[in-house]
Tab-separated table of C-alpha atoms (C1' of nucleotides) in Angstrom:
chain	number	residue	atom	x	y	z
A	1	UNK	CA	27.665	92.307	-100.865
A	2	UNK	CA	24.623	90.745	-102.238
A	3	UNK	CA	23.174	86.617	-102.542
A	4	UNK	CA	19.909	86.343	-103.850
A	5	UNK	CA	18.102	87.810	-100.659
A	6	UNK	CA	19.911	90.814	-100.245
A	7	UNK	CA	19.668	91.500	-103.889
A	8	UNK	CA	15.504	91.176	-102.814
A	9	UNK	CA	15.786	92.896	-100.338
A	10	UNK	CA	17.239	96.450	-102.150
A	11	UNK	CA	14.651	95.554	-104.656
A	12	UNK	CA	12.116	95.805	-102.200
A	13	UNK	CA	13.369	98.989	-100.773
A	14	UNK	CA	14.212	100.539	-104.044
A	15	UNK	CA	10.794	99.729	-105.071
A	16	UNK	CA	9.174	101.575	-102.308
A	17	UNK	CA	11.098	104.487	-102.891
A	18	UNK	CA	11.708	105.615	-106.829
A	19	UNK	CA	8.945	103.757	-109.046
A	20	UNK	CA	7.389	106.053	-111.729
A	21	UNK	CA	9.847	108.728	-110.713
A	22	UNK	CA	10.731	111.187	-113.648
A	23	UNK	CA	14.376	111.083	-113.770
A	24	UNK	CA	15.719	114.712	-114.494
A	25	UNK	CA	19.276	114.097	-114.864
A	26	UNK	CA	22.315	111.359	-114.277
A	27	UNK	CA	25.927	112.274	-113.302
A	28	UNK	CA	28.537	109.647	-112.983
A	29	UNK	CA	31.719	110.050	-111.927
A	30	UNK	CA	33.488	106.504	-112.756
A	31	UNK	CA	33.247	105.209	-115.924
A	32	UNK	CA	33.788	101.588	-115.262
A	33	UNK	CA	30.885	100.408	-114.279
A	34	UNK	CA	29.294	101.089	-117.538
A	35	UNK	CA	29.733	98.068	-119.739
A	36	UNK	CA	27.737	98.070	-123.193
A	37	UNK	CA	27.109	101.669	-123.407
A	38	UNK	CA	29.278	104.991	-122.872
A	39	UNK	CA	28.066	107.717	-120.537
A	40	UNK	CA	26.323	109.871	-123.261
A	41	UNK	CA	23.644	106.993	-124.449
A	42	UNK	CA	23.188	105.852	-121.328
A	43	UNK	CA	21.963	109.665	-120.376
A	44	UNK	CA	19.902	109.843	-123.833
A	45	UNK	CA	17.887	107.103	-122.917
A	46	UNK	CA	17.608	107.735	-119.466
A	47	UNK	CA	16.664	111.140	-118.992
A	48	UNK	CA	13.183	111.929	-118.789
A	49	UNK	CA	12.308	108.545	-118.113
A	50	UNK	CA	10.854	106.774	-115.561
A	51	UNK	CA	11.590	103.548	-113.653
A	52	UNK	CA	8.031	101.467	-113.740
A	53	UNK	CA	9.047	98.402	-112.378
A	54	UNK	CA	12.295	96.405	-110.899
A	55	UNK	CA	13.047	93.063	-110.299
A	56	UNK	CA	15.741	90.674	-110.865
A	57	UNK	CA	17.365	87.670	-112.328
A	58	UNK	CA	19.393	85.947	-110.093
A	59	UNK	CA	21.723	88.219	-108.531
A	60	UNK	CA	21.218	91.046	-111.159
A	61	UNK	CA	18.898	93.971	-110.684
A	62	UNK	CA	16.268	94.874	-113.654
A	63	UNK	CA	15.240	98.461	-113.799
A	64	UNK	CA	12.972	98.700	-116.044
A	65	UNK	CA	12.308	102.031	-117.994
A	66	UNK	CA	9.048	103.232	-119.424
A	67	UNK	CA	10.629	103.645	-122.705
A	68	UNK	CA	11.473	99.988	-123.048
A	69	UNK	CA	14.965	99.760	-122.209
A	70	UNK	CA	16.288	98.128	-118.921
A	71	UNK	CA	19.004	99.059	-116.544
A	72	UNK	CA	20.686	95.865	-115.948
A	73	UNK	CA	23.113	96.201	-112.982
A	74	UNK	CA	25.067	93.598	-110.814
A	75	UNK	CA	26.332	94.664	-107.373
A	76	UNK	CA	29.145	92.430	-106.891
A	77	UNK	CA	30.908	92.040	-103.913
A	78	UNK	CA	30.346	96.230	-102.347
A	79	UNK	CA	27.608	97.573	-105.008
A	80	UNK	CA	24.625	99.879	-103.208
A	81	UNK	CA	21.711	102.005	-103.689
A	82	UNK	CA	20.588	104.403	-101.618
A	83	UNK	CA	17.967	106.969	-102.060
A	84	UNK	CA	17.662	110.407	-100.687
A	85	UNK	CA	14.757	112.197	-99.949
A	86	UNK	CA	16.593	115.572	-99.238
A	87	UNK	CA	20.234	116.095	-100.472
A	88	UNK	CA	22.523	114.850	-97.945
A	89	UNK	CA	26.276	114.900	-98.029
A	90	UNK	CA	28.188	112.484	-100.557
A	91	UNK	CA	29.684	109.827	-99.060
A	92	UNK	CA	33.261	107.842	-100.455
A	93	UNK	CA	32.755	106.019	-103.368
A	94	UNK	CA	29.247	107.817	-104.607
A	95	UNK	CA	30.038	106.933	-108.109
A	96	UNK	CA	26.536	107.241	-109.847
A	97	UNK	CA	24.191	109.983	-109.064
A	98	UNK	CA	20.219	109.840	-110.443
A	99	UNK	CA	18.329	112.590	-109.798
A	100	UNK	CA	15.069	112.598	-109.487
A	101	UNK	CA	12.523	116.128	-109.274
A	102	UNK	CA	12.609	117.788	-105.753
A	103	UNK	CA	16.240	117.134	-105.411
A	104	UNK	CA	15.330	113.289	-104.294
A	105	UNK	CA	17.789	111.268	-105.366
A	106	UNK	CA	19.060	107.709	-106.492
A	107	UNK	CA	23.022	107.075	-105.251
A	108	UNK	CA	24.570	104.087	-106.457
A	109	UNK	CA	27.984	103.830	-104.023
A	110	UNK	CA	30.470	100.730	-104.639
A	111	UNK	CA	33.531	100.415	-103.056
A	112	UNK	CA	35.527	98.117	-104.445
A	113	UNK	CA	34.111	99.223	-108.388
A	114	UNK	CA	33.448	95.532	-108.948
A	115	UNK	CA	29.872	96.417	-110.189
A	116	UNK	CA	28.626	96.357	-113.550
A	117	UNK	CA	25.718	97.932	-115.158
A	118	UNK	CA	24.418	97.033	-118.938
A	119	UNK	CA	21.509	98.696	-120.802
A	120	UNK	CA	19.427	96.752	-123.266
A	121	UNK	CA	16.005	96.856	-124.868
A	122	UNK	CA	13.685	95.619	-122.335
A	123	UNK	CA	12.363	93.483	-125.273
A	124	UNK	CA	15.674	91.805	-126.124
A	125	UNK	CA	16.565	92.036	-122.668
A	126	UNK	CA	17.127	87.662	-122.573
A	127	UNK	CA	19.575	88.328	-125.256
A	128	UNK	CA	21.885	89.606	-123.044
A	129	UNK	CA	25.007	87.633	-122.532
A	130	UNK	CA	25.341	87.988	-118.842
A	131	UNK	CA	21.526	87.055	-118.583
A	132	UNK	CA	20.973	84.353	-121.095
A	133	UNK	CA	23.936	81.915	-119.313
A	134	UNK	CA	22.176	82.528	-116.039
A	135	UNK	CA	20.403	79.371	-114.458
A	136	UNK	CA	17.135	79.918	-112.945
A	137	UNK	CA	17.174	80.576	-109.320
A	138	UNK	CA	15.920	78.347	-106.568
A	139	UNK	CA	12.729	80.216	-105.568
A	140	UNK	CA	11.706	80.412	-109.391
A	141	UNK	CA	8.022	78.662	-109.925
A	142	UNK	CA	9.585	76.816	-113.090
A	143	UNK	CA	12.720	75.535	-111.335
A	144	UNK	CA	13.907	72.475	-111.978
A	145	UNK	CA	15.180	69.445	-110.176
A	146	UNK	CA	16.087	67.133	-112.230
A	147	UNK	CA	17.636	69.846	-114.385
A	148	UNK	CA	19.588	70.774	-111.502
A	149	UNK	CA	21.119	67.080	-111.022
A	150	UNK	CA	21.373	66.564	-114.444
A	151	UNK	CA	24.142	69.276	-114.351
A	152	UNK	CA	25.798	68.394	-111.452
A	153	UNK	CA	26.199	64.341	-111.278
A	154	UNK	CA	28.756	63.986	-113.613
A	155	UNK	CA	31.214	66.683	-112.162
A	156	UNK	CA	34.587	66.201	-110.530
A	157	UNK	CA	34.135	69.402	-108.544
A	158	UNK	CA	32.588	70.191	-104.631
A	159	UNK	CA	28.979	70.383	-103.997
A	160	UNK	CA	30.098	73.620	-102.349
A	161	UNK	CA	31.273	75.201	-105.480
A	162	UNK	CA	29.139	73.862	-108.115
A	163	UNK	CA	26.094	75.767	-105.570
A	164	UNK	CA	28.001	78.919	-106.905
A	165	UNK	CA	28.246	78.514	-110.573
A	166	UNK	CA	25.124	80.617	-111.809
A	167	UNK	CA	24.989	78.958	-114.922
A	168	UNK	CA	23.890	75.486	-112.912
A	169	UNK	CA	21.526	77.387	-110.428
A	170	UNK	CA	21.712	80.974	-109.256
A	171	UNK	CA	21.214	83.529	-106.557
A	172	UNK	CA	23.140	81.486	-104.175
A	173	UNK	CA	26.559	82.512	-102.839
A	174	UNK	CA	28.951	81.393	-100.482
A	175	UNK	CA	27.006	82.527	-97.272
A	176	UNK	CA	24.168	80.185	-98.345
A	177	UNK	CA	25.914	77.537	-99.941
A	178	UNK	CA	27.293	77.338	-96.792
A	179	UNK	CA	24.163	77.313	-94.776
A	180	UNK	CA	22.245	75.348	-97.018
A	181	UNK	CA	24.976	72.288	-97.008
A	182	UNK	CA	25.106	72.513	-93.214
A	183	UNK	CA	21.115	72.366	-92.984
A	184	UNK	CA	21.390	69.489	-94.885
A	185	UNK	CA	24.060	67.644	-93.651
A	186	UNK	CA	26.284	67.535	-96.445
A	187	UNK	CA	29.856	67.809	-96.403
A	188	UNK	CA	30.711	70.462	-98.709
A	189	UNK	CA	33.567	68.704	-99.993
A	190	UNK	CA	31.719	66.067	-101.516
A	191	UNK	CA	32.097	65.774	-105.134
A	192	UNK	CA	28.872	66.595	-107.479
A	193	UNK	CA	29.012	63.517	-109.131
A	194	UNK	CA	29.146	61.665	-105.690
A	195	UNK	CA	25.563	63.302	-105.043
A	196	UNK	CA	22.430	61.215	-105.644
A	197	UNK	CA	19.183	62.681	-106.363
A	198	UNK	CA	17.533	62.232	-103.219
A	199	UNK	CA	20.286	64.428	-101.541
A	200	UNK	CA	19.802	67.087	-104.748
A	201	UNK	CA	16.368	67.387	-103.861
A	202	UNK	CA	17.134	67.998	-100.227
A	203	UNK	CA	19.310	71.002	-101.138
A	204	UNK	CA	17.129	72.253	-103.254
A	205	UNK	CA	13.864	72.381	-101.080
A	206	UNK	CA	16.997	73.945	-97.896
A	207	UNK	CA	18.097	76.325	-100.897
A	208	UNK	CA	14.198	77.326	-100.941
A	209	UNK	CA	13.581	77.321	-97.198
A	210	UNK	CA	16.509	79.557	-96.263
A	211	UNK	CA	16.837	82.001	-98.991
A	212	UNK	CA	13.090	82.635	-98.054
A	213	UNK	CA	13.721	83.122	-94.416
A	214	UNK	CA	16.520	85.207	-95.295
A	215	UNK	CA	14.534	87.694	-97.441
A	216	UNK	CA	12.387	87.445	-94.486
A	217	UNK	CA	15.497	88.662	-92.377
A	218	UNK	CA	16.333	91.620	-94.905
A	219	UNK	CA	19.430	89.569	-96.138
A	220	UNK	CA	22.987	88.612	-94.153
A	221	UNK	CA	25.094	91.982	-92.852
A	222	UNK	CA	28.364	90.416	-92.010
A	223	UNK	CA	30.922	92.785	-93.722
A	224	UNK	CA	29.323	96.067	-95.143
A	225	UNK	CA	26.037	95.195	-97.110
A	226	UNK	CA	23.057	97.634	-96.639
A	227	UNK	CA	19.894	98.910	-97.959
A	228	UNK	CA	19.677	102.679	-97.492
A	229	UNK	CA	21.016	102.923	-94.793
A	230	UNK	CA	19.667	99.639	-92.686
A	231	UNK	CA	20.849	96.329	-91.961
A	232	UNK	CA	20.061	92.418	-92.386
A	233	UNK	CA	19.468	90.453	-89.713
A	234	UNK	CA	19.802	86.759	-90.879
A	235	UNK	CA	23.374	86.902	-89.617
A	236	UNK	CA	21.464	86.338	-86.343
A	237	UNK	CA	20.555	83.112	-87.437
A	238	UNK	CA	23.770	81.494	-89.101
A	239	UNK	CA	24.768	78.507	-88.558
A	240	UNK	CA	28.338	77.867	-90.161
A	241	UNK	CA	29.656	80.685	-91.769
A	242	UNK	CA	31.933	82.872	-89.847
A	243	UNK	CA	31.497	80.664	-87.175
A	244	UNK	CA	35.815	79.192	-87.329
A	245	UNK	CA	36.606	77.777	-83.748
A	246	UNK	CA	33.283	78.053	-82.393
A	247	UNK	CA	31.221	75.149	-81.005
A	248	UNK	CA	28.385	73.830	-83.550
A	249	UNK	CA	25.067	74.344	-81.941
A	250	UNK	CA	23.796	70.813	-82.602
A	251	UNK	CA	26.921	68.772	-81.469
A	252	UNK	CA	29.012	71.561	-79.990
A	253	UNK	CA	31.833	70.159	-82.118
A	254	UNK	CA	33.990	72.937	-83.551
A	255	UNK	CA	33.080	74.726	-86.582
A	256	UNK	CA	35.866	74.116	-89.637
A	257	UNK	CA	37.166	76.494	-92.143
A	258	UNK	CA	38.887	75.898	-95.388
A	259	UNK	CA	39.412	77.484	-98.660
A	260	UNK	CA	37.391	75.723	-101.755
A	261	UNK	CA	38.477	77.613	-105.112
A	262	UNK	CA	39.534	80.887	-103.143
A	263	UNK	CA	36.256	80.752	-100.779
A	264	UNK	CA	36.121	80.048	-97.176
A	265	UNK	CA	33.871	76.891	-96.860
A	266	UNK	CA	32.523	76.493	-93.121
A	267	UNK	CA	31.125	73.203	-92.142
A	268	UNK	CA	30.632	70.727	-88.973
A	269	UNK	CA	32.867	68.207	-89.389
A	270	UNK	CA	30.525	66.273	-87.254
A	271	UNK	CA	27.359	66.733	-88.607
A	272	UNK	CA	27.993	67.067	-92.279
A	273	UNK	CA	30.286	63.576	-92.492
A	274	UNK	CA	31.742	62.823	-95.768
A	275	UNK	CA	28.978	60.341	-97.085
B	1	DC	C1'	54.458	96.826	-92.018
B	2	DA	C1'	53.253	92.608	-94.509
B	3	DC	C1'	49.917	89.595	-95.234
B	4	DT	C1'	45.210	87.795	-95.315
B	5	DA	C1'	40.344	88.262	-95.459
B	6	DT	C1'	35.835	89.774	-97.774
B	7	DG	C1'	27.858	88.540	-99.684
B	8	DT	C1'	31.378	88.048	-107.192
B	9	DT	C1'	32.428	86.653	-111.563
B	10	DG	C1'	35.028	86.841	-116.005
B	11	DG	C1'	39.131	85.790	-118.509
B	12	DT	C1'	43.196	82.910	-119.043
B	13	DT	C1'	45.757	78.722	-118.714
B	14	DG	C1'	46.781	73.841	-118.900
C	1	DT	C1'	34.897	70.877	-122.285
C	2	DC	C1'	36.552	71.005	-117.720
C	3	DA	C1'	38.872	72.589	-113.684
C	4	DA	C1'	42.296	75.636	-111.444
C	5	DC	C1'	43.939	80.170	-110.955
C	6	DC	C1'	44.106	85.035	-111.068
C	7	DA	C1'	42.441	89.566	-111.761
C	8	DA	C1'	39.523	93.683	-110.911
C	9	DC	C1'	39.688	96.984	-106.002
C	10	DA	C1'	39.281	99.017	-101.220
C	11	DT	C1'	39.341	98.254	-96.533
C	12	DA	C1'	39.571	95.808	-92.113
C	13	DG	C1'	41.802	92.548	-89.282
C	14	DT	C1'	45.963	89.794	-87.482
DNA sequence: CACTATGTTGGTTG
DNA sequence: TCAACCAACATAGT
């Protein structure tokens, strides 16, 4: 489900809903999403704690615990959070259950049990593998440019997919890489190494422009992703992606698709010309 | 029914 | 080190 803005976006919702929260008891029902710790520590450290802030790196959501550990958790492709107020039926794929005092409640539902979830000292919390690799994230203050070409001119492989490597710049995935190259008319088939840094600039400064309006926008709902129970509405405002066969709205030539490393790049063959 | 697709990313292979 | 490929899994669409 999520790209940087829909990750925001839960954050923002989740935020409203469960800080400082006393959490009274945890019951999971799949194991797998639990990576560095087994079911009992996690519920040792958890219990009787409260979440005081949450926030993110990249795609990964930070919950962080007044006790100075942090609930790291990535929602992959299906991952969700919703939270109760009154106890409502379980839906499919409730796998993670946090309760919270007056039966209010913290579900974590995922699908396709891609997800992941990590616990670490809040302190050490940059220490953590998954974390440390990351690349900062377009909308970060300290961000980068010439850091950001600097890993990308020398490589033999697509604009397109070098937008979704975290560990060269993260939050983005393959909804906004493909938005971003269309907004500024780059081909995503061009080769990294074939990009100058004029043009890196440019895709940074769309990168910031569109993941803001898309926070704005609650995030993309194409396929399934939610928060609670309510949808983005950026897909509104797409330009490319899903958009196979149909006419491009600034030449009305017809929208391509085509498979870059297993993901569907969209693109105007007009308006995004190979160089 | 068989096959393909899907907002992700890690591990394996050459 | 780099790039290609496949795996994890459920569900919807053709």
């Amino acid at each position: 489900m999520p790209e940087l803005p829909e990750v925001q976006t839960v954050i923002n919702y989740l935020s409203s809903k469960i800080l400082k929260k006393e959490i009274e008891d945890i019951k999971i029902s799949n194991n797998k999403f639990l990576k560095n710790i087994n079911e009992d520590f996690l519920k040792n450290i958890v219990i009787n704690s409260r979440i005081i802030k949450i926030d993110r790196k990249g795609k990964y959501i930070l919950f962080h615990l007044d006790n100075d550990y942090t609930i790291v958790s990535h929602l992959r492709m299906e991952g969700k959070y919703r939270f109760e107020e009154k106890e409502q039926e379980f839906k499919k794929h409730d796998y993670i259950i946090f309760y919270f005092k007056n039966n209010s409640r913290l579900i974590y539902n995922d699908s396709r049990q891609f997800g992941t979830i990590h616990l670490t000292k809040t302190s050490e919390l940059n220490n953590l593998k998954e974390l440390k690799k990351l690349a900062l994230d377009p909308l970060d203050e300290k961000f980068n440019i010439e850091h950001f070409f600097q890993k990308i001119k020398n490589k033999n492989i697509t604009i397109k997919t070098l937008l979704l490597d975290q560990t060269i710049i993260s939050g983005i995935g393959n909804i906004y890489a493909n938005e971003i190259l269309f907004d500024v008319k780059v081909n995503p088939w061009i080769k990294g190494k074939e990009i100058d840094f004029e043009t890196s600039k440019k895709i940074i400064d769309s990168a910031k422009k569109i993941l803001k309006i898309a926070i704005k926008n609650n995030g993309t709902t194409i396929h399934s992703y939610e928060f609670g129970s309510s949808k983005g509405s950026f897909q509104n405002f797409l330009k490319v992606q899903s958009r196979e066969k149909l006419k491009c709205f600034q030449c009305n030539e017809i929208i391509k698709r085509e498979k870059d490393h297993g993901r569907s790049s969209f693109w105007c063959p007009n308006c995004q010309k190979i160089i």
